[in-house]
Amino acid sequence: MSLIEETDYGTPAVRSDKTVTLTIDGVQVRVPEGTSVMRAAKELGTTIPKLCATDSVAAFGSCRLCLVEIEGRAGTPASCTTPVAEGMVVATQTPKLAKLRRGVMELYISDHPLDCLTCAANGDCELQDMAGAVGLREVRYGYEGANHLTAAKDASNPYFTYDASKCIVCSRCVRACEEVQGTFALTISGRGFGSRVSPGQSEAFMTSECVSCGACVQACPTATLTETRVIEIGQPEHSAITTCAYCGVGCTFKAEMRGEELVRMVPWKDGKANRGHSCVKGRFAWGYATHRERVTEPMIRSSIDEPWKVVSWDEAIAHTASEFRRIQAKYGRDSIGGITSSRCTNEETYLVQKLVRAAFGNHNVDTCARVCHSPTGYGLKTTFGTSAGTQDFDSVAQTDVMVVIGANPTDAHPVFASRMKKRLREGARLIVIDPRRIDLVRSTHVEADHHLALRPGTNVAVLTAMAHVIVTEGLVDETYVRERCDLQAYAHWAEFVTLPQHSPEATEAVTGVPAADLRAAARLYATGGAGAIYYGLGVTEHSQGSTTVMAIANLAMATGNIGRPGVGVNPLRGQNNVQGACDMGSFPHEFSGYRHVSEDETRHLFEQAWGVALGAEPGLRIPNMLDEAVAGAFKGIYIQGEDILQSDPNTKHVAAGLAAMECVVVQDLFLNETANYAHVFLPGSTFLEKDGTFTNAERRIQRVRRVMRPRNGYADWEITQKLSNALGYPMDYAHPSQIMDEIARLTPTFAGVSFDRLDALGSIQWPCNDAAPEGTPVMHIDHFVRGKGQFILTEYVPTEEKVGPRYPLLLTTGRILSQYNVGAQTRRTENSRWHEEDVLEIHPHDAEERGVRDGEWVRLKSRSGETALRAKVTDRVAPGVVYTTFHHPLTQANVITTDYSDWATNCPEYKVTAVQVSRGNGPVEWQVEYSEQSRKSRRIEAAE
Ligand code: SF4
Ligand code: SF4
Ligand code: SF4
Ligand code: FES
């Protein structure tokens, strides 16, 4: 094995229908018009020496190393900034150029430490390479004069170091921060000799607005910006291409290794979701994989009050199987169930639902999408016919108007947010619909045209009012609707949205959105060109989550914004494989590919393949499993990679349900909060330790590749397989590729997917079958999957959760960039330096009324419960609204949230809770008790 090399073409690729033919060093080449001479040469295989150019950012032309001679032109132009021209004749290697280049290099080297042998970048330094490439043999200038050799280091960032003594002021980092990441955290301060890279206002990286995405580190050609890990342990020696295991963007990385030790994760340029970019989580926050708290041996206990006992894998599996069979014998076949993980691979989730259906003999399987995007499945299937986003991420480059509703991409989907920001800087327009002033509303060089700061819980009223404007002002794309949609349903809908009670003026009092703003936003979406809607959990986690998804789909159909690049309806999926978990049949009513268990043909297909009889009635959803547990009928559960105690609503009810069960089996990396109620703990494996696939938010199936042996001994799919065999239902897969082959055989939308094809194509967006052998980037092109697009009436039904004198504020929740979900992974990395605890954002007016000051403890109380956390006084939230994140178990935001849920899917209403905030003086009683109980529950019996 060796390191996978990537080609740097020097300048970005250019898209143009016109091509130009030129001659470079006597060889003809044809390239798109606008391509640089440097890139054209590289396409031919000719490398022109360079330092300030790299193909992730526009050329700058400062180092003067890439000079060439062009027939008929005076001087020696820089090849990185010179575009090709028809008939151009270029020479890249002449004695004159060689001399000039050596002179340039001599100047650079004369102000550069000559410590190559002990430098962290030795062997991976473009300055070193270029000195060799131009044949520099001596440096005539001494080090006596002024130089930068003793310039200070900035090691404030835990993940990378800035060593100013090695900086050649090429500004690649500055341009990467601007063009790739869009944060504009860096500048070159000073002039001439005094020039230096400067974060923020000459601050340290850690205190500047830098978000640690790593783009500057990636772009730096020297050791100036280097990963701390490389400095500590040295350069990697082999690598593999894999997929980030954090969010639904699905960034591709090169995992660079030394033996079985991960040295760094480098974003992969050919990754179609990320195009070479990364965020702080995927790039740097993987230290949890080797964290000391990771559990690597199976454990059992007969009661949750007892300490854990470490046992062998055989004993743990045999014990689990015998407990599950005992429970079924006593309480019936339906008394047990399972939960699949959106963090695990497709193959692993498929296997868990197969275990439940074939070995447990029921459909009691569910997944965490229940609490996040189940309304997306319902809403998009009803309107379009497919439970998934319509576009690929590349599509955003052709979008003219973006609508972002109930999503905060810069924190939750940061790499895609950078692509959005790039398009916005190019001139696309932006509408943000969110109670909170998220970063996209206003950040460097990005400003939303409209921010509709609606009251939490009023999405449907706002979207229906937008539809009212579009219909009553004659902005409907009538040709599209006539050709593509069900006309009767459209007519009903148009009549419905036209009703006066849906006008922006009528809904303003409920939504809090000024009618004029809403009208302007609706007009912009309908008439501004290609319009794309991006949404997140701020849409789905409501009692009207499914209605809101359908309201979004209605708007897109009415304006003809479905079925071509640049438009579409795009759910931004939270977890890395939540799309895949849903695709794989993790819901109690569906087999893989979203086919209902009551469909005879489908059921018979699975019965035949699996050799078991399958029921036609759906099984239990997670909330029903917990209800049944409390009622005494549901007694055992297998939970793979999910912390339902922390992530599901109404913590007390979840705890009561788990406590009422006789066998709770948790399979995870750490003793999570749910494991406090477990009887069996099966240690899980990380994404670095297994093969498989994840499916991201754009339906893109991508390979996960094993780069180290599982520390716990087995990949998660192997553990499920062992359990199935112990239960008497045989499974004998030798490799996850065989599981994918079975999925492809049984799932029409995956029919063309195999590991071989994934290896050949890099990634595939489903549907992938005979009709689309390379996958489907954009869906519903000529017709909707369901045939005609279906308009649905979206009556606004206010949530039953109401503010009143006792609970006058509305709490809404979300994520922060540095942490991920319940924080089990990111809290065990240096990312906690950015976010040590959850805080409550409160408007200055509301804070003052309550005598609350910034940084002080406050009590947060709802009808369901109470918790305490520190306050952050900010006008990012409107008066009357408070906001917090849910990354830390001690805060347990879900103690506060209510039992209300989406009418169609049971997705909990996390985004609207009526609360009161008062001054506090530290954690409340249950938080103190909980910490103690949690500590007790984690005791492990000392080895004999
Ligand atoms: S890490 Fe990212 S945000 Fe920070 S300075 Fe570098 S490019 Fe900019
Ligand atoms: S830090 Fe690196 S990329 Fe930035 S100017 Fe210096 S050498 Fe160039
Ligand atoms: S954007 Fe998401 S997938 Fe990409 S690196 Fe960050 S966490 Fe990973
Ligand atoms: S690489 Fe062209 S001027 Fe630096």
mmCIF file of C-alpha atoms in Angstrom, residues 240-484:
data_model
loop_
_atom_site.group_PDB
_atom_site.id
_atom_site.type_symbol
_atom_site.label_atom_id
_atom_site.label_comp_id
_atom_site.label_asym_id
_atom_site.label_seq_id
_atom_site.Cartn_x
_atom_site.Cartn_y
_atom_site.Cartn_z
ATOM 1 C CA ALA A 240 -7.490 4.806 1.531
ATOM 2 C CA ILE A 241 -10.520 6.702 0.278
ATOM 3 C CA THR A 242 -13.458 6.713 2.670
ATOM 4 C CA THR A 243 -16.499 8.743 3.745
ATOM 5 C CA CYS A 244 -16.988 11.015 6.751
ATOM 6 C CA ALA A 245 -19.125 9.459 9.481
ATOM 7 C CA TYR A 246 -20.598 12.684 10.813
ATOM 8 C CA CYS A 247 -23.239 14.592 8.852
ATOM 9 C CA GLY A 248 -25.425 13.961 5.816
ATOM 10 C CA VAL A 249 -23.201 15.944 3.460
ATOM 11 C CA GLY A 250 -21.088 12.811 3.088
ATOM 12 C CA CYS A 251 -17.652 14.278 2.440
ATOM 13 C CA THR A 252 -15.062 11.999 0.892
ATOM 14 C CA PHE A 253 -11.689 11.834 2.608
ATOM 15 C CA LYS A 254 -8.335 10.248 2.105
ATOM 16 C CA ALA A 255 -7.550 8.531 5.416
ATOM 17 C CA GLU A 256 -3.766 8.835 5.595
ATOM 18 C CA MET A 257 -2.145 6.225 7.800
ATOM 19 C CA ARG A 258 1.078 5.087 9.404
ATOM 20 C CA GLY A 259 0.589 1.397 9.881
ATOM 21 C CA GLU A 260 -2.750 1.196 11.669
ATOM 22 C CA GLU A 261 -2.468 4.690 13.084
ATOM 23 C CA LEU A 262 -4.536 7.447 11.489
ATOM 24 C CA VAL A 263 -2.312 10.450 10.812
ATOM 25 C CA ARG A 264 -4.808 12.759 9.127
ATOM 26 C CA MET A 265 -8.020 12.926 7.127
ATOM 27 C CA VAL A 266 -7.481 14.843 3.905
ATOM 28 C CA PRO A 267 -10.542 15.958 1.920
ATOM 29 C CA TRP A 268 -10.614 14.179 -1.452
ATOM 30 C CA LYS A 269 -10.822 16.410 -4.517
ATOM 31 C CA ASP A 270 -12.809 13.869 -6.505
ATOM 32 C CA GLY A 271 -15.405 13.525 -3.720
ATOM 33 C CA LYS A 272 -18.585 14.541 -5.510
ATOM 34 C CA ALA A 273 -20.315 15.785 -2.351
ATOM 35 C CA ASN A 274 -17.468 17.918 -1.017
ATOM 36 C CA ARG A 275 -15.200 18.583 -4.031
ATOM 37 C CA GLY A 276 -12.101 18.649 -1.838
ATOM 38 C CA HIS A 277 -13.472 20.599 1.111
ATOM 39 C CA SER A 278 -14.081 19.628 4.729
ATOM 40 C CA CYS A 279 -15.275 20.915 8.084
ATOM 41 C CA VAL A 280 -13.708 20.717 11.516
ATOM 42 C CA LYS A 281 -15.562 17.501 12.382
ATOM 43 C CA GLY A 282 -14.657 15.278 9.453
ATOM 44 C CA ARG A 283 -11.201 16.774 8.985
ATOM 45 C CA PHE A 284 -10.031 16.752 12.583
ATOM 46 C CA ALA A 285 -12.514 15.324 15.106
ATOM 47 C CA TRP A 286 -11.836 11.600 14.784
ATOM 48 C CA GLY A 287 -9.850 11.154 18.010
ATOM 49 C CA TYR A 288 -12.884 9.518 19.654
ATOM 50 C CA ALA A 289 -11.998 6.321 17.772
ATOM 51 C CA THR A 290 -9.094 5.740 20.139
ATOM 52 C CA HIS A 291 -10.461 7.550 23.187
ATOM 53 C CA ARG A 292 -9.729 5.876 26.527
ATOM 54 C CA GLU A 293 -13.453 5.678 27.340
ATOM 55 C CA ARG A 294 -14.187 3.518 24.330
ATOM 56 C CA VAL A 295 -15.494 0.131 25.434
ATOM 57 C CA THR A 296 -13.929 -2.755 23.539
ATOM 58 C CA GLU A 297 -15.118 -5.802 25.479
ATOM 59 C CA PRO A 298 -18.691 -7.115 25.753
ATOM 60 C CA MET A 299 -20.376 -6.809 29.135
ATOM 61 C CA ILE A 300 -23.516 -8.146 30.780
ATOM 62 C CA ARG A 301 -25.369 -7.667 34.056
ATOM 63 C CA SER A 302 -28.611 -9.101 35.378
ATOM 64 C CA SER A 303 -29.909 -5.821 36.743
ATOM 65 C CA ILE A 304 -29.165 -2.198 35.918
ATOM 66 C CA ASP A 305 -28.256 -1.585 39.576
ATOM 67 C CA GLU A 306 -25.349 -3.985 39.323
ATOM 68 C CA PRO A 307 -21.885 -3.248 37.986
ATOM 69 C CA TRP A 308 -21.062 -4.488 34.511
ATOM 70 C CA LYS A 309 -19.256 -7.797 34.125
ATOM 71 C CA VAL A 310 -16.839 -8.217 31.229
ATOM 72 C CA VAL A 311 -17.505 -11.443 29.302
ATOM 73 C CA SER A 312 -16.320 -13.110 26.114
ATOM 74 C CA TRP A 313 -18.067 -12.421 22.818
ATOM 75 C CA ASP A 314 -19.451 -15.965 22.798
ATOM 76 C CA GLU A 315 -20.960 -15.541 26.233
ATOM 77 C CA ALA A 316 -22.445 -12.137 25.467
ATOM 78 C CA ILE A 317 -24.050 -13.320 22.242
ATOM 79 C CA ALA A 318 -25.347 -16.596 23.731
ATOM 80 C CA HIS A 319 -26.740 -14.717 26.731
ATOM 81 C CA THR A 320 -28.509 -12.158 24.513
ATOM 82 C CA ALA A 321 -30.005 -14.822 22.268
ATOM 83 C CA SER A 322 -31.236 -16.881 25.196
ATOM 84 C CA GLU A 323 -32.761 -13.807 26.873
ATOM 85 C CA PHE A 324 -34.574 -12.780 23.691
ATOM 86 C CA ARG A 325 -35.902 -16.307 23.147
ATOM 87 C CA ARG A 326 -36.931 -16.565 26.822
ATOM 88 C CA ILE A 327 -38.815 -13.269 26.584
ATOM 89 C CA GLN A 328 -40.559 -14.295 23.368
ATOM 90 C CA ALA A 329 -41.539 -17.638 24.874
ATOM 91 C CA LYS A 330 -43.027 -15.883 27.885
ATOM 92 C CA TYR A 331 -44.526 -12.706 26.410
ATOM 93 C CA GLY A 332 -45.025 -13.525 22.745
ATOM 94 C CA ARG A 333 -43.205 -13.010 19.480
ATOM 95 C CA ASP A 334 -43.952 -9.291 19.347
ATOM 96 C CA SER A 335 -42.470 -8.544 22.768
ATOM 97 C CA ILE A 336 -39.030 -7.643 21.358
ATOM 98 C CA GLY A 337 -37.736 -5.333 18.646
ATOM 99 C CA GLY A 338 -34.725 -3.454 17.335
ATOM 100 C CA ILE A 339 -33.459 -0.008 16.409
ATOM 101 C CA THR A 340 -31.103 0.499 13.483
ATOM 102 C CA SER A 341 -28.422 3.153 13.462
ATOM 103 C CA SER A 342 -28.127 6.085 11.087
ATOM 104 C CA ARG A 343 -24.444 6.187 11.980
ATOM 105 C CA CYS A 344 -23.802 2.631 10.785
ATOM 106 C CA THR A 345 -23.423 1.485 7.183
ATOM 107 C CA ASN A 346 -26.242 0.566 4.800
ATOM 108 C CA GLU A 347 -25.213 -3.048 5.055
ATOM 109 C CA GLU A 348 -25.397 -2.920 8.858
ATOM 110 C CA THR A 349 -28.818 -1.267 9.001
ATOM 111 C CA TYR A 350 -30.117 -3.709 6.407
ATOM 112 C CA LEU A 351 -28.893 -6.575 8.549
ATOM 113 C CA VAL A 352 -30.521 -5.278 11.738
ATOM 114 C CA GLN A 353 -33.935 -4.925 10.061
ATOM 115 C CA LYS A 354 -33.449 -8.371 8.559
ATOM 116 C CA LEU A 355 -32.606 -9.734 12.013
ATOM 117 C CA VAL A 356 -35.809 -8.247 13.419
ATOM 118 C CA ARG A 357 -37.987 -9.428 10.539
ATOM 119 C CA ALA A 358 -36.453 -12.832 9.919
ATOM 120 C CA ALA A 359 -35.017 -13.865 13.320
ATOM 121 C CA PHE A 360 -37.299 -12.029 15.772
ATOM 122 C CA GLY A 361 -40.245 -12.736 13.459
ATOM 123 C CA ASN A 362 -41.953 -9.327 13.599
ATOM 124 C CA HIS A 363 -41.699 -5.831 12.073
ATOM 125 C CA ASN A 364 -40.773 -4.078 15.341
ATOM 126 C CA VAL A 365 -37.913 -2.131 13.828
ATOM 127 C CA ASP A 366 -37.445 1.602 13.724
ATOM 128 C CA THR A 367 -34.658 4.119 13.384
ATOM 129 C CA CYS A 368 -33.653 7.540 14.583
ATOM 130 C CA ALA A 369 -35.124 9.087 11.426
ATOM 131 C CA ARG A 370 -38.355 8.684 13.367
ATOM 132 C CA VAL A 371 -37.210 11.698 15.403
ATOM 133 C CA CYS A 372 -35.791 13.737 12.522
ATOM 134 C CA HIS A 373 -36.756 13.232 8.889
ATOM 135 C CA SER A 374 -39.689 10.803 8.899
ATOM 136 C CA PRO A 375 -41.972 13.673 7.724
ATOM 137 C CA THR A 376 -39.672 14.097 4.718
ATOM 138 C CA GLY A 377 -40.310 10.480 3.779
ATOM 139 C CA TYR A 378 -44.039 10.886 4.123
ATOM 140 C CA GLY A 379 -44.343 14.333 2.548
ATOM 141 C CA LEU A 380 -42.140 13.810 -0.498
ATOM 142 C CA LYS A 381 -43.505 10.341 -1.177
ATOM 143 C CA THR A 382 -47.063 11.713 -1.142
ATOM 144 C CA THR A 383 -46.354 14.665 -3.442
ATOM 145 C CA PHE A 384 -43.552 13.419 -5.722
ATOM 146 C CA GLY A 385 -43.523 9.667 -5.198
ATOM 147 C CA THR A 386 -40.042 9.308 -3.675
ATOM 148 C CA SER A 387 -38.908 9.798 -0.105
ATOM 149 C CA ALA A 388 -35.713 11.696 -0.850
ATOM 150 C CA GLY A 389 -34.203 14.957 -2.015
ATOM 151 C CA THR A 390 -34.509 15.752 -5.689
ATOM 152 C CA GLN A 391 -31.054 17.130 -6.572
ATOM 153 C CA ASP A 392 -27.333 16.615 -6.266
ATOM 154 C CA PHE A 393 -25.232 19.167 -4.384
ATOM 155 C CA ASP A 394 -23.556 20.318 -7.622
ATOM 156 C CA SER A 395 -26.958 21.625 -8.643
ATOM 157 C CA VAL A 396 -26.557 24.594 -6.301
ATOM 158 C CA ALA A 397 -24.034 26.095 -8.702
ATOM 159 C CA GLN A 398 -26.934 26.713 -11.105
ATOM 160 C CA THR A 399 -29.399 28.055 -8.558
ATOM 161 C CA ASP A 400 -30.631 31.643 -8.834
ATOM 162 C CA VAL A 401 -32.771 31.804 -5.704
ATOM 163 C CA MET A 402 -32.183 29.728 -2.580
ATOM 164 C CA VAL A 403 -34.810 29.302 0.092
ATOM 165 C CA VAL A 404 -33.380 28.009 3.370
ATOM 166 C CA ILE A 405 -36.077 27.034 5.818
ATOM 167 C CA GLY A 406 -35.597 25.505 9.250
ATOM 168 C CA ALA A 407 -31.969 24.677 8.537
ATOM 169 C CA ASN A 408 -28.688 26.173 9.661
ATOM 170 C CA PRO A 409 -26.241 24.872 7.063
ATOM 171 C CA THR A 410 -23.130 26.716 8.256
ATOM 172 C CA ASP A 411 -23.349 24.796 11.545
ATOM 173 C CA ALA A 412 -25.054 21.538 10.624
ATOM 174 C CA HIS A 413 -23.979 20.984 6.975
ATOM 175 C CA PRO A 414 -20.900 23.188 6.774
ATOM 176 C CA VAL A 415 -19.290 21.928 3.590
ATOM 177 C CA PHE A 416 -22.492 22.317 1.634
ATOM 178 C CA ALA A 417 -22.948 25.738 3.251
ATOM 179 C CA SER A 418 -19.600 26.760 1.752
ATOM 180 C CA ARG A 419 -20.879 25.758 -1.677
ATOM 181 C CA MET A 420 -24.066 27.738 -1.081
ATOM 182 C CA LYS A 421 -22.074 30.777 0.011
ATOM 183 C CA LYS A 422 -19.904 30.550 -3.074
ATOM 184 C CA ARG A 423 -22.983 30.648 -5.290
ATOM 185 C CA LEU A 424 -24.429 33.511 -3.250
ATOM 186 C CA ARG A 425 -21.210 35.496 -3.728
ATOM 187 C CA GLU A 426 -21.631 34.907 -7.451
ATOM 188 C CA GLY A 427 -24.988 36.676 -7.268
ATOM 189 C CA ALA A 428 -27.679 34.122 -6.346
ATOM 190 C CA ARG A 429 -30.425 35.526 -4.105
ATOM 191 C CA LEU A 430 -31.347 34.176 -0.680
ATOM 192 C CA ILE A 431 -34.513 33.848 1.398
ATOM 193 C CA VAL A 432 -34.091 32.560 4.962
ATOM 194 C CA ILE A 433 -37.168 31.411 6.862
ATOM 195 C CA ASP A 434 -36.105 30.826 10.457
ATOM 196 C CA PRO A 435 -36.976 32.167 13.899
ATOM 197 C CA ARG A 436 -33.293 32.763 14.539
ATOM 198 C CA ARG A 437 -30.808 34.949 12.692
ATOM 199 C CA ILE A 438 -28.618 32.136 11.440
ATOM 200 C CA ASP A 439 -25.181 32.946 9.998
ATOM 201 C CA LEU A 440 -26.415 32.816 6.421
ATOM 202 C CA VAL A 441 -28.682 35.801 7.072
ATOM 203 C CA ARG A 442 -25.627 37.999 7.241
ATOM 204 C CA SER A 443 -21.963 37.028 7.039
ATOM 205 C CA THR A 444 -18.967 38.279 5.095
ATOM 206 C CA HIS A 445 -20.072 38.919 1.497
ATOM 207 C CA VAL A 446 -23.388 37.088 2.038
ATOM 208 C CA GLU A 447 -26.637 38.792 2.895
ATOM 209 C CA ALA A 448 -30.126 37.327 2.671
ATOM 210 C CA ASP A 449 -32.563 39.316 0.560
ATOM 211 C CA HIS A 450 -35.292 38.365 2.999
ATOM 212 C CA HIS A 451 -35.180 36.914 6.494
ATOM 213 C CA LEU A 452 -38.660 35.843 7.504
ATOM 214 C CA ALA A 453 -38.204 35.468 11.272
ATOM 215 C CA LEU A 454 -41.377 33.535 11.889
ATOM 216 C CA ARG A 455 -42.702 32.400 15.275
ATOM 217 C CA PRO A 456 -41.711 28.784 15.965
ATOM 218 C CA GLY A 457 -44.500 26.445 14.891
ATOM 219 C CA THR A 458 -45.936 28.605 12.078
ATOM 220 C CA ASN A 459 -44.104 27.170 9.038
ATOM 221 C CA VAL A 460 -47.311 25.967 7.408
ATOM 222 C CA ALA A 461 -48.984 29.371 7.723
ATOM 223 C CA VAL A 462 -45.951 31.104 6.169
ATOM 224 C CA LEU A 463 -45.617 28.665 3.263
ATOM 225 C CA THR A 464 -49.337 28.683 2.526
ATOM 226 C CA ALA A 465 -49.256 32.489 2.535
ATOM 227 C CA MET A 466 -46.382 32.359 0.025
ATOM 228 C CA ALA A 467 -48.538 30.057 -2.113
ATOM 229 C CA HIS A 468 -51.389 32.583 -1.760
ATOM 230 C CA VAL A 469 -49.173 35.307 -3.218
ATOM 231 C CA ILE A 470 -47.946 33.087 -6.033
ATOM 232 C CA VAL A 471 -51.450 32.027 -7.066
ATOM 233 C CA THR A 472 -53.277 35.330 -6.574
ATOM 234 C CA GLU A 473 -50.571 37.386 -8.287
ATOM 235 C CA GLY A 474 -50.523 35.080 -11.314
ATOM 236 C CA LEU A 475 -46.991 33.772 -10.707
ATOM 237 C CA VAL A 476 -47.784 30.077 -11.193
ATOM 238 C CA ASP A 477 -45.830 28.281 -13.943
ATOM 239 C CA GLU A 478 -49.005 27.179 -15.684
ATOM 240 C CA THR A 479 -47.350 25.219 -18.479
ATOM 241 C CA TYR A 480 -45.401 23.145 -15.964
ATOM 242 C CA VAL A 481 -48.441 22.505 -13.805
ATOM 243 C CA ARG A 482 -50.542 21.556 -16.848
ATOM 244 C CA GLU A 483 -47.974 19.114 -18.185
ATOM 245 C CA ARG A 484 -46.575 17.658 -14.961
#
